[in-house]
PDB file of C-alpha atoms and ligand atoms in Angstrom:
ATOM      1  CA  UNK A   1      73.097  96.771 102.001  1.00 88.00           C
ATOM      2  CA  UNK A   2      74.809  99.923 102.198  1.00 96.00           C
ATOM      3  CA  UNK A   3      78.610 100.521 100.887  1.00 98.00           C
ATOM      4  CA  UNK A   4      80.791 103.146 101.952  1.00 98.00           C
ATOM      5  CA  UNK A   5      84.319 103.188 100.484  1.00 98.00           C
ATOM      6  CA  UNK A   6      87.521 104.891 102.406  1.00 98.00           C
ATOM      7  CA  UNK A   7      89.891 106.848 100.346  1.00 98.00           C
ATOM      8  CA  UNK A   8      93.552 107.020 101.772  1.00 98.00           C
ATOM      9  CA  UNK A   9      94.413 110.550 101.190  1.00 98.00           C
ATOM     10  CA  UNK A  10      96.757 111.251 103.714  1.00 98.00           C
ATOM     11  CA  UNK A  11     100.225 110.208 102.622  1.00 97.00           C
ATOM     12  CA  UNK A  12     103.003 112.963 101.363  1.00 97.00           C
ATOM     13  CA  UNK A  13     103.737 111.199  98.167  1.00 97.00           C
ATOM     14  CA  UNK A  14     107.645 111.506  98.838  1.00 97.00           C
ATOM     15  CA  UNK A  15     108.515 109.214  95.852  1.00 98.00           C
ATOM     16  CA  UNK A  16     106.585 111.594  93.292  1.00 97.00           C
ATOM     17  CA  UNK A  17     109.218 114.143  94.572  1.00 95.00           C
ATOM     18  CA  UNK A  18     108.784 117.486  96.189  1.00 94.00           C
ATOM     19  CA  UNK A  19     105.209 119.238  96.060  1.00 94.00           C
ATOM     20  CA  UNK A  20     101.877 119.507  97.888  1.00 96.00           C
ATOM     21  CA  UNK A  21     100.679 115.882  99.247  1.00 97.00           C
ATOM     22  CA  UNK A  22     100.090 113.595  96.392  1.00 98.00           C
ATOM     23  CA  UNK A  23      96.403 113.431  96.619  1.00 98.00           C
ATOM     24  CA  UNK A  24      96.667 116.882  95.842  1.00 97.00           C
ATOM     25  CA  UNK A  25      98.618 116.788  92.700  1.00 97.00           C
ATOM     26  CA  UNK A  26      97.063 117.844  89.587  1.00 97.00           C
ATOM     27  CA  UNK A  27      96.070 115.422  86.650  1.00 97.00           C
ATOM     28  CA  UNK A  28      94.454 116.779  83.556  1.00 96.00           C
ATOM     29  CA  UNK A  29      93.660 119.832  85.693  1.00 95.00           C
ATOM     30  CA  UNK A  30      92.195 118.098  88.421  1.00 96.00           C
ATOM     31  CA  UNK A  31      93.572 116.715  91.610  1.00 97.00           C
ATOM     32  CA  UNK A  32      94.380 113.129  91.830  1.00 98.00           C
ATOM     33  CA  UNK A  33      91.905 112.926  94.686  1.00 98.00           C
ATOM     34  CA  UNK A  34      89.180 114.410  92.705  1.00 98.00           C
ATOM     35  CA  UNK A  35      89.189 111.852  90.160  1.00 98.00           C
ATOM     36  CA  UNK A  36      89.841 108.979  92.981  1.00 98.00           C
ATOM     37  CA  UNK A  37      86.355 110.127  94.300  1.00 98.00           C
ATOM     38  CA  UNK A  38      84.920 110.571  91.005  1.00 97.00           C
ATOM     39  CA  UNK A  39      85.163 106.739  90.132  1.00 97.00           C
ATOM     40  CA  UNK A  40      83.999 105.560  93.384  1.00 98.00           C
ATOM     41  CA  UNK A  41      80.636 107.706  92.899  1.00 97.00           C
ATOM     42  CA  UNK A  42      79.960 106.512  89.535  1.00 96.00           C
ATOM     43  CA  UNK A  43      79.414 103.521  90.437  1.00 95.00           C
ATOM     44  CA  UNK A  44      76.146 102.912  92.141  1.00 94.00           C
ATOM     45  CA  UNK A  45      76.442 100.632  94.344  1.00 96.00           C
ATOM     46  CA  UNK A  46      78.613 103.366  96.692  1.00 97.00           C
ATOM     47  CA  UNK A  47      76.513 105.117  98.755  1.00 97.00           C
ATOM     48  CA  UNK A  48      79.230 107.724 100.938  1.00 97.00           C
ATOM     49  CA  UNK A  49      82.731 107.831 100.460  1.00 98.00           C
ATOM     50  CA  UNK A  50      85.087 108.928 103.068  1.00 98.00           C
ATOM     51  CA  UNK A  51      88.180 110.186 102.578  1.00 98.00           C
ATOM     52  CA  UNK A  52      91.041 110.699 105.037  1.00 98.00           C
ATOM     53  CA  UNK A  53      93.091 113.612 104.441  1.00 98.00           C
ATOM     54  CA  UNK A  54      96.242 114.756 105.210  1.00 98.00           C
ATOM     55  CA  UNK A  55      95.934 116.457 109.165  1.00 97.00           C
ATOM     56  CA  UNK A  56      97.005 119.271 107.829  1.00 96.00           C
ATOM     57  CA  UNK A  57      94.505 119.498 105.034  1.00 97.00           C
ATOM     58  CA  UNK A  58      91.630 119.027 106.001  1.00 98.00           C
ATOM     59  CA  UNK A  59      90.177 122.274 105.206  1.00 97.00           C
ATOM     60  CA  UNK A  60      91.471 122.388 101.908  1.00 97.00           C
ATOM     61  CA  UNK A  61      90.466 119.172 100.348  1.00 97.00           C
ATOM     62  CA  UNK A  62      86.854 119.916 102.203  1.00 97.00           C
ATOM     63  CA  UNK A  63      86.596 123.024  99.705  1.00 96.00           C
ATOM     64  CA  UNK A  64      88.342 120.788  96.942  1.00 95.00           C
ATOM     65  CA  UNK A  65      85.605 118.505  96.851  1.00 96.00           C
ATOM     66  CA  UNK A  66      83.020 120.745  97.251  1.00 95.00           C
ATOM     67  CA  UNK A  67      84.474 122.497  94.320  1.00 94.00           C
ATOM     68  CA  UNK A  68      83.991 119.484  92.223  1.00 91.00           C
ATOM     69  CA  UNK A  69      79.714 119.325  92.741  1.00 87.00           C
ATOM     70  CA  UNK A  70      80.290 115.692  93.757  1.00 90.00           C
ATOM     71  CA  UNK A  71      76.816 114.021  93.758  1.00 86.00           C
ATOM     72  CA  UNK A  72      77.039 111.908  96.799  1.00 85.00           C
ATOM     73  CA  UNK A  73      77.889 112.275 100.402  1.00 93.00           C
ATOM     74  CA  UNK A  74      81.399 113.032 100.723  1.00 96.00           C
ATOM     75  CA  UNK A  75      82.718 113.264 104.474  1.00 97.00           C
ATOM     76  CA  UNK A  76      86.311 114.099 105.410  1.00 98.00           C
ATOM     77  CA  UNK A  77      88.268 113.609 108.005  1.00 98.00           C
ATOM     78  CA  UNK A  78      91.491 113.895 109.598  1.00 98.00           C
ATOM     79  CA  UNK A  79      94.299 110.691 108.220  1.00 98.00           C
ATOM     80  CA  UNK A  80      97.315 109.481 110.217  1.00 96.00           C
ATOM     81  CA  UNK A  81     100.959 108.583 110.430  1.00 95.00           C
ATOM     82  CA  UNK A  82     100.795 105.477 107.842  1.00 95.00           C
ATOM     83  CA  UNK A  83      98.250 104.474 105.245  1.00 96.00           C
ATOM     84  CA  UNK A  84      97.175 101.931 107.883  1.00 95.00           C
ATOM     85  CA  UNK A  85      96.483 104.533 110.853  1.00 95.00           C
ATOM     86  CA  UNK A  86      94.241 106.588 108.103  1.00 97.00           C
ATOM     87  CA  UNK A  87      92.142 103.772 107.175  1.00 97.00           C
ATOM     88  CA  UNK A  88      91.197 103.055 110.835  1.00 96.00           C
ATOM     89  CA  UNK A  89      90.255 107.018 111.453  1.00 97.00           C
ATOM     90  CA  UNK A  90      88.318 106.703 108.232  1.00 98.00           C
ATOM     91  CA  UNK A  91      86.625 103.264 109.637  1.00 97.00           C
ATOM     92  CA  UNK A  92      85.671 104.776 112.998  1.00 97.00           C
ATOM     93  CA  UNK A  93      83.570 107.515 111.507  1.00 97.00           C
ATOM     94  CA  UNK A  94      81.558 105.198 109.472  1.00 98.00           C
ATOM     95  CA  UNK A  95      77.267 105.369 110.135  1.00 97.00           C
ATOM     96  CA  UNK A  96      75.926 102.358 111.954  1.00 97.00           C
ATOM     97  CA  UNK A  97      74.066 101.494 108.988  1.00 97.00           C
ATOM     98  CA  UNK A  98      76.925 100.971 106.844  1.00 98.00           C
ATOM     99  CA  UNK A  99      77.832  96.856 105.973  1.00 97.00           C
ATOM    100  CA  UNK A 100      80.056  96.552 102.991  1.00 98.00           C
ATOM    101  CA  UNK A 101      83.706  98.780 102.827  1.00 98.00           C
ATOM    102  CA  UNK A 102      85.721  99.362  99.892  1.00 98.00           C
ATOM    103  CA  UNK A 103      88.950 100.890 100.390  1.00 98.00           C
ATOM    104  CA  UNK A 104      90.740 102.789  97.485  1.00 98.00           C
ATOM    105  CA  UNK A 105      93.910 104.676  97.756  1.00 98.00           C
ATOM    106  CA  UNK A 106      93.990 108.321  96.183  1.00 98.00           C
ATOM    107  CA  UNK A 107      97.088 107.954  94.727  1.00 98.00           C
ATOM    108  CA  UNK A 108      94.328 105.352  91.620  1.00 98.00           C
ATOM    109  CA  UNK A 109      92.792 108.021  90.117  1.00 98.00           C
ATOM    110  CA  UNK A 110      91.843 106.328  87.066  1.00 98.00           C
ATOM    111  CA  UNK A 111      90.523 103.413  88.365  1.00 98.00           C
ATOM    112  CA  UNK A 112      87.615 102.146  86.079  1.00 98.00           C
ATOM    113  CA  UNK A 113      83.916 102.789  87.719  1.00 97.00           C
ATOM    114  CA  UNK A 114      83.198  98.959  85.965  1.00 97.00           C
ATOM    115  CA  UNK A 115      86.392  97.889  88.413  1.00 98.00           C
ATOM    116  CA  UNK A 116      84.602  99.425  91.361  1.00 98.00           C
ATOM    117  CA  UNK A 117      81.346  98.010  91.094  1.00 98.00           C
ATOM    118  CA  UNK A 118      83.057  94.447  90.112  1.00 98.00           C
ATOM    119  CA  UNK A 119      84.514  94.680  93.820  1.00 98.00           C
ATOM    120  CA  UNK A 120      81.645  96.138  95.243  1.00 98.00           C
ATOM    121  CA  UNK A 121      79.416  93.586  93.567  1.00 98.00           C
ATOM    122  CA  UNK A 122      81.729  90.598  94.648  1.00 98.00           C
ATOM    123  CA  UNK A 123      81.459  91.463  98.773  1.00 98.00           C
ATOM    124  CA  UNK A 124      77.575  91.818  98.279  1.00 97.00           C
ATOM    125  CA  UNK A 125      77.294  88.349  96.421  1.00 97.00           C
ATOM    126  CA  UNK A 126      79.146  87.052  99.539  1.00 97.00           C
ATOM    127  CA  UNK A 127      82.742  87.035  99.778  1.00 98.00           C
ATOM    128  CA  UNK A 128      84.636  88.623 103.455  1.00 98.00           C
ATOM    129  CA  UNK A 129      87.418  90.228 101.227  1.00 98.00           C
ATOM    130  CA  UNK A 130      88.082  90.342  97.854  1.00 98.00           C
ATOM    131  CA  UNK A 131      91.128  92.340  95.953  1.00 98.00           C
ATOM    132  CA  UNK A 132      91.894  92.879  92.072  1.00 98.00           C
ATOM    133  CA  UNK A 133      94.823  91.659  90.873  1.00 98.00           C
ATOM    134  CA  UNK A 134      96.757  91.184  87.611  1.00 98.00           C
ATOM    135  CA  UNK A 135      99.606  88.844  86.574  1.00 97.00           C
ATOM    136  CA  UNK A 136     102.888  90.172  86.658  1.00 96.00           C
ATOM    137  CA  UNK A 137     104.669  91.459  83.888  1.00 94.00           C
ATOM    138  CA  UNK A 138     108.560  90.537  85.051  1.00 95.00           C
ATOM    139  CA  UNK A 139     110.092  87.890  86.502  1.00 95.00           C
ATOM    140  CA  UNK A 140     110.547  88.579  90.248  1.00 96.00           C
ATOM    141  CA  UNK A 141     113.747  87.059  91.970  1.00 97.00           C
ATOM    142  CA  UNK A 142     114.226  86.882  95.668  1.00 97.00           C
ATOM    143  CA  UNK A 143     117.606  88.782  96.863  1.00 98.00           C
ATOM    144  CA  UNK A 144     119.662  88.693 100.047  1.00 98.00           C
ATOM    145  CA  UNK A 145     120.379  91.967 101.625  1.00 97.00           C
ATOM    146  CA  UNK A 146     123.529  92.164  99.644  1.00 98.00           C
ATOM    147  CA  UNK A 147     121.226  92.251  96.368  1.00 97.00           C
ATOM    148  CA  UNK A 148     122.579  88.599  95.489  1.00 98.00           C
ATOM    149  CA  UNK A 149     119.785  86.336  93.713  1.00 98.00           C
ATOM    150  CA  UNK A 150     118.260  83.863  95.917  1.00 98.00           C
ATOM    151  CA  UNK A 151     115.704  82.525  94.049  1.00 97.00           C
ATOM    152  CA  UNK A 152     112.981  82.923  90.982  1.00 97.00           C
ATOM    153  CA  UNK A 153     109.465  82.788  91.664  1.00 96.00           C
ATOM    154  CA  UNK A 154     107.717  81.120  90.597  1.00 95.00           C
ATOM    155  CA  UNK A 155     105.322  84.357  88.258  1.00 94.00           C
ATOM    156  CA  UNK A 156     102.160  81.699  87.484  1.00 94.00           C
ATOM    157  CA  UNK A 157     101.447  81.991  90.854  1.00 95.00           C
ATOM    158  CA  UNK A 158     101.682  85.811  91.692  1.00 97.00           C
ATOM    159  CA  UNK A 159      99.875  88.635  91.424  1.00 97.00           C
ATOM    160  CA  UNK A 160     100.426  92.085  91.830  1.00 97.00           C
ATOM    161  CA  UNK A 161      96.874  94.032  93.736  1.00 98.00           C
ATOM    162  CA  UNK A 162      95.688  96.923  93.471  1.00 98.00           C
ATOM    163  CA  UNK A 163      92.504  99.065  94.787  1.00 98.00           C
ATOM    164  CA  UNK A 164      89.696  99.136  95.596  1.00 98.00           C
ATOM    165  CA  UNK A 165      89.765  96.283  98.439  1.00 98.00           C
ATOM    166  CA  UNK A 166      86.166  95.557  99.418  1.00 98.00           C
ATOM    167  CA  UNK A 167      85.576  93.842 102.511  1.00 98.00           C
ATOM    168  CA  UNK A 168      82.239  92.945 104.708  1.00 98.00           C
ATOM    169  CA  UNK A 169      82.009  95.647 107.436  1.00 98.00           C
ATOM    170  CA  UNK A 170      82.603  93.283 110.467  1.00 97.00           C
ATOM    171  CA  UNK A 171      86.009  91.991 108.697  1.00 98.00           C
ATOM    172  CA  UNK A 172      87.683  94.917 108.000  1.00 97.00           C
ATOM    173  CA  UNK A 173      87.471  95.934 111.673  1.00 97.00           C
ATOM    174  CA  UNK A 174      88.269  92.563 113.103  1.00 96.00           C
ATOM    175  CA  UNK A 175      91.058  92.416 110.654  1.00 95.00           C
ATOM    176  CA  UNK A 176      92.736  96.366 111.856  1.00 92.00           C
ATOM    177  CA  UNK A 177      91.896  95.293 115.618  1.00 90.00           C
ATOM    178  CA  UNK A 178      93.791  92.472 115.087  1.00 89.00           C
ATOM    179  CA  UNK A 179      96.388  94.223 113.821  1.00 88.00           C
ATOM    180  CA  UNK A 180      97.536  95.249 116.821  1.00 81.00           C
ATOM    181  CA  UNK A 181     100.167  97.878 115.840  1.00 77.00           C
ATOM    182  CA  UNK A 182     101.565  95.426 112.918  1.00 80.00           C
ATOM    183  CA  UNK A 183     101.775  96.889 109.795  1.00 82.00           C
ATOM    184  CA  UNK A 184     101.101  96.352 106.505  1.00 86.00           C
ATOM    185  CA  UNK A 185     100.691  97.845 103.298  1.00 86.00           C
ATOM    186  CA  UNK A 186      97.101  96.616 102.243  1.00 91.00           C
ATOM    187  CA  UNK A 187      93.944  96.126 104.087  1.00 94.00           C
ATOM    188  CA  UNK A 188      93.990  92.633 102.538  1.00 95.00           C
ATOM    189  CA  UNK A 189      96.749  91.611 104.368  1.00 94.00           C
ATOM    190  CA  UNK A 190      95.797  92.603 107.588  1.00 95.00           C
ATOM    191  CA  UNK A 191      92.894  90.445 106.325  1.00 96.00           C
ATOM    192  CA  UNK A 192      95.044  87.315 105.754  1.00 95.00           C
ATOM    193  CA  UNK A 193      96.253  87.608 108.522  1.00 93.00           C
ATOM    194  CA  UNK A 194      93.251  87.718 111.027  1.00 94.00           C
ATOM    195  CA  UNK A 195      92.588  84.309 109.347  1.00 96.00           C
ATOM    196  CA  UNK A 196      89.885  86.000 106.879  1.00 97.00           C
ATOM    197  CA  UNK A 197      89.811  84.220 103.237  1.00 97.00           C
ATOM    198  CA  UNK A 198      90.552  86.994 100.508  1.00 98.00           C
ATOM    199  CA  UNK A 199      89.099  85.937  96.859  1.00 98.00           C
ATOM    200  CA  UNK A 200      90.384  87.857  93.677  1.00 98.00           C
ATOM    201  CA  UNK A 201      88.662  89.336  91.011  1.00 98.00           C
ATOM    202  CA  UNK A 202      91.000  90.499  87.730  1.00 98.00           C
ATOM    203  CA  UNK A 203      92.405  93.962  88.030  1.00 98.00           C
ATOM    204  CA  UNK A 204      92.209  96.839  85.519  1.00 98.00           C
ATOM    205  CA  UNK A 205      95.798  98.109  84.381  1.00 98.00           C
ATOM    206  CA  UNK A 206      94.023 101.733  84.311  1.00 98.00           C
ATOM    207  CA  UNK A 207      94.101 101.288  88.118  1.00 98.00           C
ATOM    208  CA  UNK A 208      97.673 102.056  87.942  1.00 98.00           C
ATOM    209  CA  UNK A 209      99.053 103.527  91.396  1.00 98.00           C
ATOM    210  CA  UNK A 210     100.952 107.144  90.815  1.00 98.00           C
ATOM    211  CA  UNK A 211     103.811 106.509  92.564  1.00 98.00           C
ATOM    212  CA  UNK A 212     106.569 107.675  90.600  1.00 98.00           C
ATOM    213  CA  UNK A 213     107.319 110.728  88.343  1.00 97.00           C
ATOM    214  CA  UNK A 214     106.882 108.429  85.419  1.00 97.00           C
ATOM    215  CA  UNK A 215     103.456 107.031  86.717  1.00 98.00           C
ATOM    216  CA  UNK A 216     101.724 110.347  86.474  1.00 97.00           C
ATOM    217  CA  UNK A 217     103.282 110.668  82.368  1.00 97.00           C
ATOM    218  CA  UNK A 218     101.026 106.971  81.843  1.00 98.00           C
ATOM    219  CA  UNK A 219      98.207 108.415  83.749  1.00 98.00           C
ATOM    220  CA  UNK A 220      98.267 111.654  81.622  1.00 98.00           C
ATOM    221  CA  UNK A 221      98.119 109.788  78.379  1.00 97.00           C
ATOM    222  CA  UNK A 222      95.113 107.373  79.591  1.00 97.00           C
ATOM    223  CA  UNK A 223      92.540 110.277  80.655  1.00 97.00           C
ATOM    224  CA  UNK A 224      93.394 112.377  77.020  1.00 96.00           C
ATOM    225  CA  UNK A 225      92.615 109.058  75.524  1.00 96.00           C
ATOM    226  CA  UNK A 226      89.983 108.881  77.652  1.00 94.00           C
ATOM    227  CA  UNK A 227      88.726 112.696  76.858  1.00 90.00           C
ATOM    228  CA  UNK A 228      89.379 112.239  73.088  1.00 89.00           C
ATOM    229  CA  UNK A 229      87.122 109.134  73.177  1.00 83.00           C
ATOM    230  CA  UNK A 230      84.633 111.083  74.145  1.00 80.00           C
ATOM    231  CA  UNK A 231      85.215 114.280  72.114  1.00 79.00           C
ATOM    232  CA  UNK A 232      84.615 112.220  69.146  1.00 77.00           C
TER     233      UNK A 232
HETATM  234  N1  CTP B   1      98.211 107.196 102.717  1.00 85.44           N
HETATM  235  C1  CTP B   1      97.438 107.689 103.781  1.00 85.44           C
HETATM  236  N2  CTP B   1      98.044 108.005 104.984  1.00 85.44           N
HETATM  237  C2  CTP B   1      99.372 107.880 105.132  1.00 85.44           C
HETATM  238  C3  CTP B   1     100.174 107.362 104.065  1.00 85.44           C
HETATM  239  C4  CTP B   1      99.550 107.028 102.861  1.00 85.44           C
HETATM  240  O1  CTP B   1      96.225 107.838 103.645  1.00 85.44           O
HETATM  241  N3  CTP B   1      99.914 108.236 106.296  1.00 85.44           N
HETATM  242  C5  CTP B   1      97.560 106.937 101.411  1.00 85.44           C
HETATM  243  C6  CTP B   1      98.165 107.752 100.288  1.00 85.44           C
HETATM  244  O2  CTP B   1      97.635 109.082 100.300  1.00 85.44           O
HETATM  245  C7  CTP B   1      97.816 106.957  99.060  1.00 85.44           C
HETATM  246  C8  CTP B   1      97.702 105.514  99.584  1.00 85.44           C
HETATM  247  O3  CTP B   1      97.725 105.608 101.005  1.00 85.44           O
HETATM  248  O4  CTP B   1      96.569 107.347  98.489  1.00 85.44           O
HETATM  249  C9  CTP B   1      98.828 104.643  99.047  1.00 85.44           C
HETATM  250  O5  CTP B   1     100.059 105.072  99.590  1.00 85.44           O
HETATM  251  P1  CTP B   1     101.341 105.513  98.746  1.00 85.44           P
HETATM  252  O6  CTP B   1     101.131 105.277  97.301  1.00 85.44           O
HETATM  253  O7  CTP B   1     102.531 104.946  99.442  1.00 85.44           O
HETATM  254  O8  CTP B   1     101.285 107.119  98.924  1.00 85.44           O
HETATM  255  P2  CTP B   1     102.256 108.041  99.762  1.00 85.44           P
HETATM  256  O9  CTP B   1     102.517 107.421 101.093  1.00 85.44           O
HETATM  257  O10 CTP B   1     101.654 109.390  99.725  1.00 85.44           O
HETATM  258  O11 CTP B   1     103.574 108.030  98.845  1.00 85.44           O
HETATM  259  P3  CTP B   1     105.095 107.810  99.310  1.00 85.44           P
HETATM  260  O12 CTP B   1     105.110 106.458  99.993  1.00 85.44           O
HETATM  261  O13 CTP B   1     105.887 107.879  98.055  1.00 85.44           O
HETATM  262  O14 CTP B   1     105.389 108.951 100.264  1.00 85.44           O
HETATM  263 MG1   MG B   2     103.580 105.529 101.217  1.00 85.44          MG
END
């Protein structure tokens, strides 16, 4: 089987706060992208990884990653107006050959290569879709549009997911052709959606999404642990 995974690159990153596009942002020296990439090719069941970049980019995170000495294929191309839209341009320049799809967003850098092959692992064994997850943390209350409290979940049952998504070849697409326009904020759901059963397999809280100013402070601290572990 081979496995190609997608890496959402495109977005702007407009809750980070002003700056370059946040796949370009630096961590530990390196851009977020970089070490997205890095994961994904440690783990050896990836065989290409595509990532979509911002439009206006394209050039520049070409010559970013080929900075970087990157031991596998690494194709770019061009992303679109929503997360969604650059996942489908990513998708429609995959090889023939190519029959199991993770998609990881950029914006995980530090997602574990152990996490990667887990998901990887889990489509090949069999499953159409398959997404980590982790419990939840706080309580989560539904609110009106005033902010008044409708109700308390009920937190046994939820999950929060994160990346990477992996999903047979054939699903994926039936699951963004279904789509139809709608939107949504994971492949997963499209997924659900289409009528396509999603397993989970337990998430890694080093997958963290940078999303906020205070994300990339947590991120920080992980990879110097992570470099001191080594150092010593
Ligand atoms: N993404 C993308 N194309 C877009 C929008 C988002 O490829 N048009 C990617 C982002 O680059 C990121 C992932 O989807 O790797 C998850 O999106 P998010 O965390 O929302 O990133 P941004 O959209 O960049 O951030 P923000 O919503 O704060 O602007
Ligand atoms: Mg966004």
């Amino acid at each position: 089987m081979r496995t190609a995974a997608i890496v959402p690159a495109a977005g702007q990153g407009q809750r980070l706060g002003p700056g370059v596009p946040k796949a370009l942002r630096l961590l530990g020296g390196a851009p977020l992208l970089v070490h997205a990439v890095r994961a994904l090719v440690q783990s050896r069941l990836v065989d290409l990884v595509v990532v979509a970049a911002p439009p206006g980019d394209v050039s520049t995170v070409r010559g970013l990653l080929d900075d970087h000495d990157l031991p596998k294929d690494v194709v770019v191309v061009a992303g679109g107006e929503t997360r969604q839209a650059s996942v489908r341009l990513a998708l429609v320049s995959l090889p023939e050959d190519v029959d199991v799809v993770l998609v990881h967003d950029a914006a995980r850098p530090l997602v574990p290569p152990e996490l990667v092959d887990a998901v990887a692992h889990a489509v090949r064994a069999g499953a159409q879709a398959v997404v980590p997850t982790l419990p939840l943390a706080d309580t989560v209350k539904q609110v009106d549009e005033r902010g008044d409290v409708l109700a308390t979940l009920d937190r046994a049952s939820l999950r929060a997911v994160q990346t990477p998504q992996g999903f047979r070849r054939s699903a994926l697409e039936r699951s963004h052709v279904a789509a139809d326009g709608a939107d949504a904020s994971d492949d997963a759901g499209l997924a659900e959606r289409a009528g396509i059963v999603v397993t989970t397999i337990r998430g890694s809280a080093e997958a963290l999404k940078v999303t906020h100013p205070i994300d990339l402070v947590l991120a920080e601290a992980i990879l110097s642990r992570r470099r001191g572990d080594r150092a010593r």
